[in-house]
XYZ file of C-alpha atoms in Angstrom:
620
model
C 21.656 -52.684 72.834
C 22.224 -49.525 74.838
C 20.664 -46.155 74.019
C 23.888 -44.605 72.826
C 24.488 -47.598 70.506
C 21.106 -47.027 68.875
C 21.938 -43.350 68.384
C 25.293 -44.275 66.887
C 23.668 -46.620 64.378
C 21.045 -44.025 63.404
C 23.539 -41.270 62.684
C 26.001 -43.696 61.083
C 23.311 -44.661 58.566
C 22.736 -40.977 57.732
C 26.491 -40.504 57.305
C 26.707 -43.396 54.872
C 28.516 -45.721 57.311
C 25.740 -48.250 57.755
C 26.786 -51.851 57.285
C 30.346 -51.214 58.423
C 32.065 -52.883 61.343
C 31.052 -51.207 64.673
C 34.702 -50.832 65.684
C 35.324 -48.726 62.597
C 32.311 -46.574 63.403
C 33.505 -46.063 66.954
C 36.955 -45.075 65.703
C 35.326 -42.525 63.381
C 33.594 -40.824 66.306
C 36.357 -41.344 68.887
C 33.909 -42.595 71.488
C 35.182 -42.779 74.997
C 32.053 -42.846 77.070
C 28.327 -42.291 76.662
C 28.144 -38.546 77.495
C 31.048 -37.731 75.215
C 29.474 -39.971 72.570
C 26.281 -37.961 72.603
C 28.194 -34.690 72.283
C 30.284 -36.128 69.466
C 27.171 -37.309 67.633
C 25.534 -33.893 67.870
C 28.685 -32.269 66.499
C 28.839 -34.831 63.705
C 25.204 -34.155 62.767
C 26.005 -30.492 62.264
C 29.027 -31.370 60.097
C 27.571 -34.281 58.138
C 24.178 -32.744 57.182
C 24.836 -29.161 56.026
C 21.887 -27.222 54.593
C 21.707 -27.360 50.781
C 23.055 -24.204 49.120
C 20.567 -21.906 47.400
C 20.757 -21.896 43.591
C 22.471 -18.876 42.102
C 20.056 -17.005 39.816
C 21.506 -14.176 37.731
C 18.435 -13.498 35.595
C 15.073 -14.814 36.740
C 13.491 -14.731 33.257
C 16.403 -16.610 31.665
C 16.407 -19.123 34.495
C 12.678 -19.795 34.058
C 13.070 -20.178 30.303
C 15.952 -22.648 30.706
C 13.982 -24.649 33.240
C 11.013 -24.757 30.857
C 13.262 -25.951 28.015
C 14.754 -28.652 30.239
C 11.256 -29.771 31.206
C 10.206 -30.012 27.558
C 13.351 -31.946 26.649
C 12.706 -34.412 29.467
C 9.137 -34.901 28.283
C 10.379 -35.425 24.740
C 12.955 -37.965 25.915
C 10.194 -39.803 27.769
C 8.097 -39.916 24.585
C 10.998 -41.264 22.547
C 11.760 -43.851 25.186
C 8.140 -44.942 24.997
C 8.419 -45.132 21.210
C 11.544 -47.291 21.505
C 9.684 -49.608 23.833
C 6.484 -49.513 21.715
C 7.067 -49.296 17.979
C 3.423 -48.366 17.369
C 3.575 -45.191 19.501
C 2.901 -41.937 17.599
C 5.597 -39.302 17.050
C 5.179 -35.855 18.680
C 6.176 -34.110 15.438
C 4.020 -33.530 12.366
C 4.652 -36.184 9.788
C 6.013 -34.821 6.497
C 3.899 -35.326 3.391
C 4.369 -38.677 1.784
C 5.594 -39.138 -1.749
C 2.103 -40.158 -2.779
C 0.642 -36.866 -1.487
C 3.322 -34.823 -3.242
C 2.726 -36.708 -6.468
C -1.024 -36.105 -6.219
C -0.607 -32.350 -5.706
C 1.947 -32.182 -8.517
C -0.556 -33.829 -10.854
C -3.295 -31.414 -9.774
C -0.990 -28.413 -10.350
C -0.067 -29.628 -13.819
C -3.738 -30.007 -14.742
C -4.660 -26.573 -13.415
C -1.613 -24.710 -14.763
C -3.196 -23.690 -18.126
C -6.223 -22.229 -16.336
C -4.064 -20.409 -13.787
C -1.816 -18.935 -16.480
C -4.821 -17.538 -18.325
C -6.162 -15.934 -15.155
C -2.842 -14.213 -14.387
C -3.664 -11.421 -16.817
C -7.084 -10.943 -15.200
C -6.481 -11.106 -11.446
C -2.673 -11.048 -11.258
C -0.240 -13.640 -9.980
C -1.224 -12.863 -6.382
C -4.013 -10.860 -4.739
C -3.939 -8.380 -1.879
C -7.072 -9.446 0.043
C -7.326 -6.135 1.936
C -7.119 -3.503 -0.815
C -7.919 -5.247 -4.103
C -11.443 -4.161 -5.029
C -11.731 -6.959 -7.623
C -11.256 -9.554 -4.916
C -13.922 -7.918 -2.755
C -16.290 -7.907 -5.746
C -15.581 -11.599 -6.245
C -16.257 -12.277 -2.563
C -19.663 -10.655 -2.996
C -20.444 -13.174 -5.739
C -19.302 -16.120 -3.597
C -21.362 -14.718 -0.696
C -24.392 -14.591 -2.992
C -23.896 -18.278 -3.847
C -23.500 -19.114 -0.158
C -26.707 -17.266 0.732
C -28.523 -19.114 -2.054
C -27.489 -22.411 -0.520
C -28.258 -21.256 3.030
C -31.777 -19.996 2.329
C -33.002 -22.319 -0.394
C -31.546 -25.582 0.881
C -33.473 -25.231 4.145
C -36.636 -24.189 2.303
C -36.347 -27.052 -0.210
C -35.708 -29.497 2.618
C -38.908 -28.550 4.485
C -41.365 -27.353 1.831
C -42.606 -29.426 -1.116
C -40.690 -27.536 -3.807
C -39.028 -30.533 -5.495
C -41.612 -31.019 -8.180
C -40.817 -32.620 -11.514
C -41.123 -29.310 -13.350
C -38.892 -27.451 -10.869
C -36.076 -30.006 -10.553
C -34.265 -28.973 -13.800
C -34.187 -25.355 -12.650
C -32.878 -26.331 -9.222
C -30.143 -28.423 -10.851
C -29.076 -25.539 -13.077
C -28.811 -23.039 -10.233
C -27.053 -25.599 -8.040
C -24.453 -26.226 -10.737
C -23.894 -22.483 -11.097
C -23.327 -22.109 -7.345
C -20.938 -25.077 -7.368
C -19.006 -23.536 -10.253
C -18.560 -20.336 -8.225
C -17.319 -22.382 -5.265
C -14.791 -24.270 -7.426
C -13.538 -21.085 -9.070
C -12.965 -19.526 -5.681
C -11.064 -22.597 -4.424
C -8.899 -22.938 -7.543
C -8.297 -19.386 -8.788
C -8.727 -16.860 -5.977
C -7.946 -18.431 -2.600
C -4.511 -19.841 -3.613
C -3.471 -16.342 -4.788
C -4.129 -14.517 -1.512
C -1.057 -12.816 -0.104
C -0.234 -13.378 3.560
C 2.162 -12.043 6.177
C 4.953 -14.211 7.526
C 7.480 -12.819 9.973
C 6.476 -9.270 9.078
C 7.030 -9.834 5.333
C 4.252 -9.859 2.742
C 4.550 -13.113 0.824
C 3.743 -12.617 -2.864
C 5.193 -15.812 -4.308
C 2.520 -17.927 -5.978
C 3.987 -21.232 -4.814
C 4.132 -20.111 -1.201
C 0.622 -18.591 -1.205
C -0.773 -21.794 -2.696
C 0.972 -23.952 -0.117
C -0.165 -21.634 2.702
C -3.779 -22.008 1.585
C -3.525 -25.789 1.344
C -2.057 -25.997 4.853
C -4.839 -23.897 6.387
C -8.077 -25.075 7.987
C -10.018 -23.028 5.483
C -8.830 -25.245 2.642
C -10.176 -28.279 4.482
C -13.612 -26.694 4.879
C -13.607 -25.430 1.287
C -12.679 -28.865 -0.020
C -15.446 -30.561 1.962
C -17.968 -27.924 0.839
C -17.384 -28.857 -2.818
C -17.555 -32.653 -2.447
C -20.214 -33.922 -4.916
C -22.601 -35.630 -2.537
C -25.221 -34.673 -5.117
C -24.397 -37.940 -6.881
C -26.420 -39.668 -4.194
C -29.478 -38.299 -6.012
C -29.265 -41.304 -8.307
C -29.637 -43.684 -5.361
C -31.933 -41.834 -2.951
C -33.743 -39.335 -5.126
C -33.537 -35.541 -5.462
C -33.128 -34.335 -1.857
C -31.441 -31.111 -0.836
C -29.987 -32.609 2.326
C -27.138 -34.002 0.231
C -25.997 -30.437 -0.475
C -25.764 -29.294 3.129
C -21.975 -29.533 3.004
C -22.127 -26.322 0.914
C -22.857 -24.432 4.134
C -19.226 -24.970 5.242
C -18.306 -22.062 2.973
C -19.453 -19.715 5.747
C -15.924 -18.301 6.202
C -16.314 -16.484 2.903
C -19.375 -14.627 4.177
C -17.539 -13.336 7.260
C -14.473 -12.404 5.212
C -16.639 -10.449 2.781
C -18.324 -8.680 5.687
C -14.981 -7.601 7.159
C -13.563 -6.437 3.818
C -16.708 -4.503 2.955
C -16.669 -2.674 6.286
C -13.028 -1.683 5.751
C -13.729 0.097 2.441
C -17.099 1.697 3.230
C -17.182 5.314 4.347
C -20.205 4.538 6.541
C -19.695 0.959 7.655
C -22.635 1.069 10.047
C -25.004 0.847 7.062
C -23.707 -2.623 6.252
C -23.832 -3.610 9.937
C -27.498 -2.654 10.117
C -28.260 -4.589 6.907
C -26.378 -7.627 8.218
C -28.251 -7.559 11.542
C -31.585 -7.324 9.727
C -30.471 -10.280 7.587
C -29.818 -12.329 10.727
C -33.325 -11.486 11.945
C -34.966 -12.484 8.675
C -33.018 -15.743 8.549
C -34.124 -16.678 12.072
C -37.732 -16.093 11.013
C -37.065 -18.182 7.895
C -35.788 -21.121 9.982
C -38.802 -20.861 12.280
C -41.150 -20.876 9.291
C -39.492 -24.063 8.048
C -39.857 -25.712 11.458
C -43.524 -24.676 11.634
C -44.290 -26.284 8.286
C -42.521 -29.498 9.343
C -44.525 -29.481 12.594
C -47.752 -28.889 10.673
C -46.937 -31.742 8.314
C -46.194 -33.976 11.288
C -49.535 -33.116 12.897
C -51.393 -33.146 9.590
C -51.973 -30.169 7.304
C -55.293 -28.580 8.258
C -56.046 -31.153 10.962
C -56.228 -28.590 13.783
C -56.676 -24.844 13.988
C -53.056 -24.358 15.131
C -51.285 -25.999 12.184
C -50.961 -24.628 8.648
C -54.340 -24.869 6.951
C -53.005 -25.758 3.506
C -54.488 -22.666 1.843
C -52.482 -20.054 -0.053
C -48.696 -19.898 -0.295
C -47.264 -22.323 2.221
C -44.036 -20.358 2.730
C -45.722 -16.968 3.188
C -48.310 -18.350 5.601
C -45.661 -20.082 7.697
C -43.394 -17.034 7.611
C -46.305 -14.903 8.811
C -46.846 -17.331 11.690
C -43.107 -17.166 12.553
C -43.171 -13.375 12.695
C -46.199 -13.295 15.004
C -44.861 -16.125 17.140
C -41.206 -15.116 17.602
C -41.936 -11.423 18.092
C -44.734 -12.352 20.535
C -47.318 -10.217 18.785
C -50.163 -12.446 19.918
C -53.456 -13.282 18.278
C -52.373 -16.824 17.391
C -54.577 -19.889 17.463
C -54.318 -21.810 20.711
C -52.351 -25.086 20.549
C -54.241 -28.202 21.638
C -51.956 -31.206 21.661
C -48.867 -31.671 23.817
C -46.667 -31.433 20.729
C -48.254 -28.117 19.694
C -47.971 -26.667 23.201
C -44.297 -27.706 23.447
C -43.506 -26.267 20.042
C -45.225 -22.981 20.829
C -43.499 -22.599 24.205
C -40.133 -23.255 22.553
C -40.997 -20.597 20.010
C -41.751 -18.049 22.707
C -38.556 -18.715 24.666
C -36.434 -18.695 21.508
C -38.052 -15.476 20.367
C -37.295 -13.720 23.658
C -33.652 -14.790 23.575
C -33.021 -14.153 19.872
C -34.762 -10.821 19.665
C -33.207 -9.485 22.834
C -29.799 -10.368 21.383
C -30.587 -8.772 18.030
C -32.011 -5.654 19.644
C -28.857 -5.319 21.748
C -26.702 -5.755 18.664
C -28.739 -3.199 16.770
C -28.389 -0.769 19.663
C -24.605 -1.205 19.593
C -24.500 -0.635 15.832
C -26.589 2.532 16.001
C -24.668 3.732 19.057
C -21.348 3.299 17.246
C -22.724 5.078 14.190
C -23.866 8.089 16.206
C -20.991 8.176 18.711
C -19.504 11.289 17.129
C -22.837 13.102 17.069
C -23.423 12.143 20.699
C -19.999 13.502 21.673
C -20.673 16.755 19.821
C -24.085 17.192 21.454
C -22.680 16.416 24.903
C -19.835 18.930 24.479
C -22.189 21.634 23.277
C -24.687 20.996 26.079
C -21.953 21.153 28.717
C -20.644 24.409 27.250
C -24.099 25.968 27.165
C -24.733 24.881 30.759
C -21.439 26.467 31.806
C -22.312 29.756 30.062
C -25.760 29.861 31.634
C -24.304 29.192 35.083
C -21.810 32.053 34.701
C -24.373 34.449 33.150
C -22.508 34.877 29.855
C -24.189 37.453 27.577
C -26.595 36.089 24.995
C -24.542 37.505 22.108
C -21.487 35.492 23.150
C -23.590 32.383 23.742
C -25.052 32.607 20.238
C -21.598 32.977 18.667
C -20.318 29.936 20.560
C -23.326 27.890 19.469
C -22.686 29.002 15.882
C -19.052 27.960 16.160
C -19.980 24.494 17.450
C -22.568 23.962 14.718
C -20.389 25.174 11.852
C -17.302 23.267 13.046
C -19.235 20.022 13.248
C -20.916 20.514 9.868
C -17.638 21.513 8.177
C -15.296 18.782 9.383
C -17.434 16.222 11.236
C -15.464 16.670 14.471
C -14.535 19.393 16.895
C -10.777 18.808 16.896
C -8.946 17.164 13.994
C -5.870 16.563 16.132
C -7.791 14.012 18.233
C -8.133 11.819 15.156
C -4.635 12.404 13.753
C -2.898 11.761 17.075
C -4.124 8.164 16.984
C -2.340 7.558 13.669
C 1.314 6.593 13.245
C 3.743 9.371 12.366
C 4.127 8.096 8.809
C 0.397 8.359 8.119
C 0.108 11.795 9.746
C 2.998 12.977 7.589
C 1.397 11.609 4.419
C -1.883 13.400 5.153
C -0.151 16.688 6.028
C 2.026 16.585 2.901
C -0.935 15.847 0.660
C -2.948 18.772 2.068
C -0.465 21.601 2.607
C 3.004 20.911 1.161
C 2.220 22.545 -2.195
C 1.117 25.722 -0.413
C 4.222 25.816 1.770
C 6.503 25.431 -1.241
C 5.019 28.607 -2.792
C 5.815 30.797 0.215
C 8.766 33.033 -0.688
C 9.976 33.056 2.904
C 10.500 29.275 2.902
C 11.897 28.905 -0.605
C 15.366 27.423 -0.478
C 14.744 25.702 2.853
C 15.142 21.999 3.450
C 12.134 20.005 2.250
C 12.176 17.856 5.378
C 11.982 21.017 7.461
C 8.809 21.970 5.602
C 7.383 18.511 6.340
C 8.178 18.932 10.049
C 6.440 22.302 9.986
C 3.337 20.746 8.447
C 3.059 18.365 11.391
C 2.963 21.342 13.790
C 0.036 23.081 12.071
C -3.180 23.512 14.028
C -6.614 24.078 12.511
C -8.761 26.959 13.841
C -12.167 28.110 12.597
C -13.099 31.812 12.821
C -16.646 33.135 12.641
C -17.655 36.022 10.356
C -16.263 39.257 11.716
C -13.782 37.641 14.134
C -10.418 39.408 14.218
C -7.609 36.992 13.430
C -4.918 39.538 14.327
C -5.108 43.110 15.537
C -2.731 45.953 14.954
C -0.247 46.226 17.814
C -0.633 42.617 19.010
C 2.468 40.515 19.578
C 3.035 38.315 16.537
C 3.534 34.721 17.627
C 1.919 32.838 14.733
C 1.671 32.658 10.976
C -1.544 31.679 9.188
C -2.446 29.640 6.108
C -5.990 29.966 4.793
C -7.441 26.486 4.346
C -10.933 27.607 3.346
C -12.908 30.839 3.403
C -11.395 34.323 3.213
C -9.977 37.062 5.424
C -9.727 40.827 4.896
C -7.041 43.340 5.816
C -8.927 46.329 7.190
C -8.090 49.714 8.593
C -9.306 53.287 8.896
C -11.948 54.506 11.297
C -13.979 51.617 12.703
C -11.983 49.283 10.392
C -14.350 50.143 7.577
C -11.698 50.285 4.842
C -10.856 46.938 3.188
C -7.327 47.025 1.771
C -7.170 43.479 0.387
C -9.053 40.162 0.593
C -7.037 36.970 0.998
C -8.584 33.657 -0.038
C -7.805 29.955 0.293
C -4.113 29.195 -0.163
C -2.852 32.600 0.958
C -0.382 33.074 3.792
C -0.003 36.007 6.173
C 1.856 36.760 9.378
C 4.962 34.795 8.399
C 7.321 37.761 8.862
C 6.408 38.090 12.545
C 7.874 34.663 13.174
C 11.338 36.038 12.441
C 10.997 39.487 13.932
C 12.770 40.394 17.143
C 10.698 41.161 20.211
C 13.127 43.941 21.130
C 11.569 47.375 20.754
C 8.278 45.876 19.604
C 9.643 44.585 16.300
C 7.292 41.624 16.247
C 4.060 43.572 16.647
C 1.258 43.316 14.118
C 1.004 46.207 11.700
C -2.541 45.686 10.443
C -5.944 44.327 11.368
C -7.055 41.064 9.747
C -10.583 39.745 10.251
C -12.549 36.791 8.908
C -14.802 37.423 5.928
C -17.416 34.751 6.408
C -16.423 31.469 8.006
C -12.658 30.981 7.708
C -10.705 27.818 8.474
C -7.033 28.658 9.082
C -3.909 26.637 9.773
C -1.707 28.187 12.480
C 2.049 27.720 12.987
C 3.430 29.093 16.248
C 6.837 30.750 16.596
C 7.924 28.314 19.293
C 7.291 25.348 17.001
C 9.279 26.990 14.201
C 12.261 27.641 16.464
C 12.169 24.066 17.772
C 12.361 22.831 14.183
C 15.128 25.221 13.058
C 17.488 23.843 15.686
C 17.853 20.710 13.542
C 18.300 22.559 10.216
C 21.216 25.018 10.419
C 21.288 25.664 6.666
C 17.632 26.631 6.698
C 18.410 28.918 9.634
C 20.875 30.801 7.457
C 18.353 31.081 4.613
C 15.680 32.476 6.920
C 18.221 34.749 8.581
C 19.112 36.360 5.256
C 15.479 36.782 4.261
C 14.578 38.010 7.704
C 17.319 40.641 7.480
C 15.887 42.143 4.318
C 12.243 41.921 5.338
C 12.544 43.053 8.902
C 14.290 46.311 7.903
C 16.054 47.720 10.928
C 14.791 45.345 13.640
C 16.814 42.238 12.766
C 16.393 38.725 14.179
C 16.644 37.938 17.843
C 17.096 34.240 17.080
C 20.208 34.745 14.970
C 21.849 37.487 17.014
C 21.533 41.294 17.074
C 22.221 43.429 14.039
C 25.770 44.868 14.071
C 25.966 48.650 14.737
C 26.263 51.140 11.872
C 29.851 52.341 11.248
C 30.569 55.759 12.776
C 31.638 57.337 9.475
C 28.465 56.277 7.669
C 26.331 57.328 10.609
C 27.982 60.765 10.764
C 27.537 61.272 7.038
C 23.919 60.214 6.531
C 22.553 59.163 9.868
C 20.283 62.175 10.484
C 18.775 62.046 6.988
C 18.063 58.318 7.164
C 16.648 58.623 10.669
C 14.177 61.352 9.735
C 13.103 59.428 6.621
C 12.507 56.206 8.531
C 10.625 57.916 11.332
C 8.160 59.384 8.830
C 7.325 56.073 7.118
C 6.194 52.651 8.222
C 5.631 49.745 5.829
C 3.538 46.681 6.512
C 3.833 43.809 4.067
C 1.302 41.038 3.620
C 2.046 38.273 1.114
C -0.421 36.069 -0.743
C 1.318 33.064 -2.314
C -0.979 32.117 -5.257
C -1.229 35.644 -6.636
C 2.320 36.668 -5.600
C 1.307 40.247 -4.866
C 2.718 42.483 -2.189
C 0.408 44.887 -0.413
C 2.025 47.964 1.071
C 0.329 50.205 3.630
C 2.185 53.472 4.098
C 1.374 55.565 7.131
C 2.755 59.072 7.192
C 3.840 60.283 10.581
C 4.079 63.964 11.382
C 7.016 65.072 13.481
């Protein structure tokens, strides 16, 4: 076969013409001679094997999701095909409960219904596990029963405490702990509310089914199985009660709930860490007694001698051994040396972990104090570097100390900014809304506008003698006294006290509405702090930003601003219209002379509802 014939056959097979009569193939390519045949084959290769088109992807995420779904459906089809071929293959879906299981649970519910109905009046149909203090108190009782089992089962397993006189007492306490476990499984756990799809499920049937479908129910059920009945066959041994330790989830739940309601949660964290340490020493004491019994009580100087309280002596050995205090008797046998070396290595690991955990707990508890001290130290270093006078340095130190002692932080806004808007609003309304509603200037305004104003308040602490406002300053803020007192002073050296304003009073609100034209928004009196004063401040800019959304409240404030601002008017709501020419010609000179000789400054205190007038006579 010639070369061109081989090439023809190769490309014919790629074109799907293999197996056909050669004459037909030659007609397809119109062969005339070998050179033309080669050219024709190259042309045919370009036409017959075009490059595959790229897939059109409109949305990459949607395309990936669809491909993933197709892959899962193919895998599922493969599983079902396998099941068709093998009738014993398992299904990929969860099998529904059988009729026998449903009948068993129905019988259990019918038996427990009288008890559950009686407990409805005590604990309610369902329980909020996060806020219900009764549930947290119950968890403390279950945790006590769990700790009893954890500590005493290990001690009873290792030490010879199962004497004939003590067995009845152990049985009684064991039955009491089991009763607490059963009550928790039957009454409390099936009533716990849960969240599903963002909704809080409070239906008893659904909460009960949710508990029974959870892994916790499986552990709780195993923890209450009565393996104690094996006592009758094998004797009174605490190892048959070790399934009670599966109730450990209750301990961790109680720990989390207790931390959430405590004002100083680090106290419980420290207690819990110390408890872990004591339990590790307890386990080591049990192991030491078992090792001593294996070697022979009192047989060597390293083992327990058999004198005194066995538990206390072994616990003392565990403390000295795990903490690596030293002064222990030297081990002699290979078993004793191995045990002691294991003790040393375990002690190093466990105690380094516990010390690190304790450091984290204490560090978290004192994080705020550390931040305060660091801020104060940096400020003092800055003042020393810039040679600030000692008087100013002392006042700044006083401000830091008092601010931290008064509110436990330097800036309240740092804490509130981390909260959602709804929670910040609730806190602001609870603290200041009642005071705002008593201010005459804001009476008749929209309540939501008052709430928006509360969110713009800023807390500032003034030291004794600090001037809050000075006469002649531009008025850009209004003040609400949160705690402490301020005084309106005047006269030579500001020695005359006109009035003292205490917590709940408001001043400076008129300057928010005064026009800046011709100095209409300037302060008309001096106000200084009398003692330490904590004030809320609302700036004019914030008020104007809020009023844009409340046109009706704008009109209310405009009317009140017109009467309180006298002749200056409001820049926000437009200039005051000019006086008619006839009225000005008739009484303009008289009114002008009278106004030029008198100036009135008004300061309002909301709880007492008094107006203080300061009249300054001006000589022509």
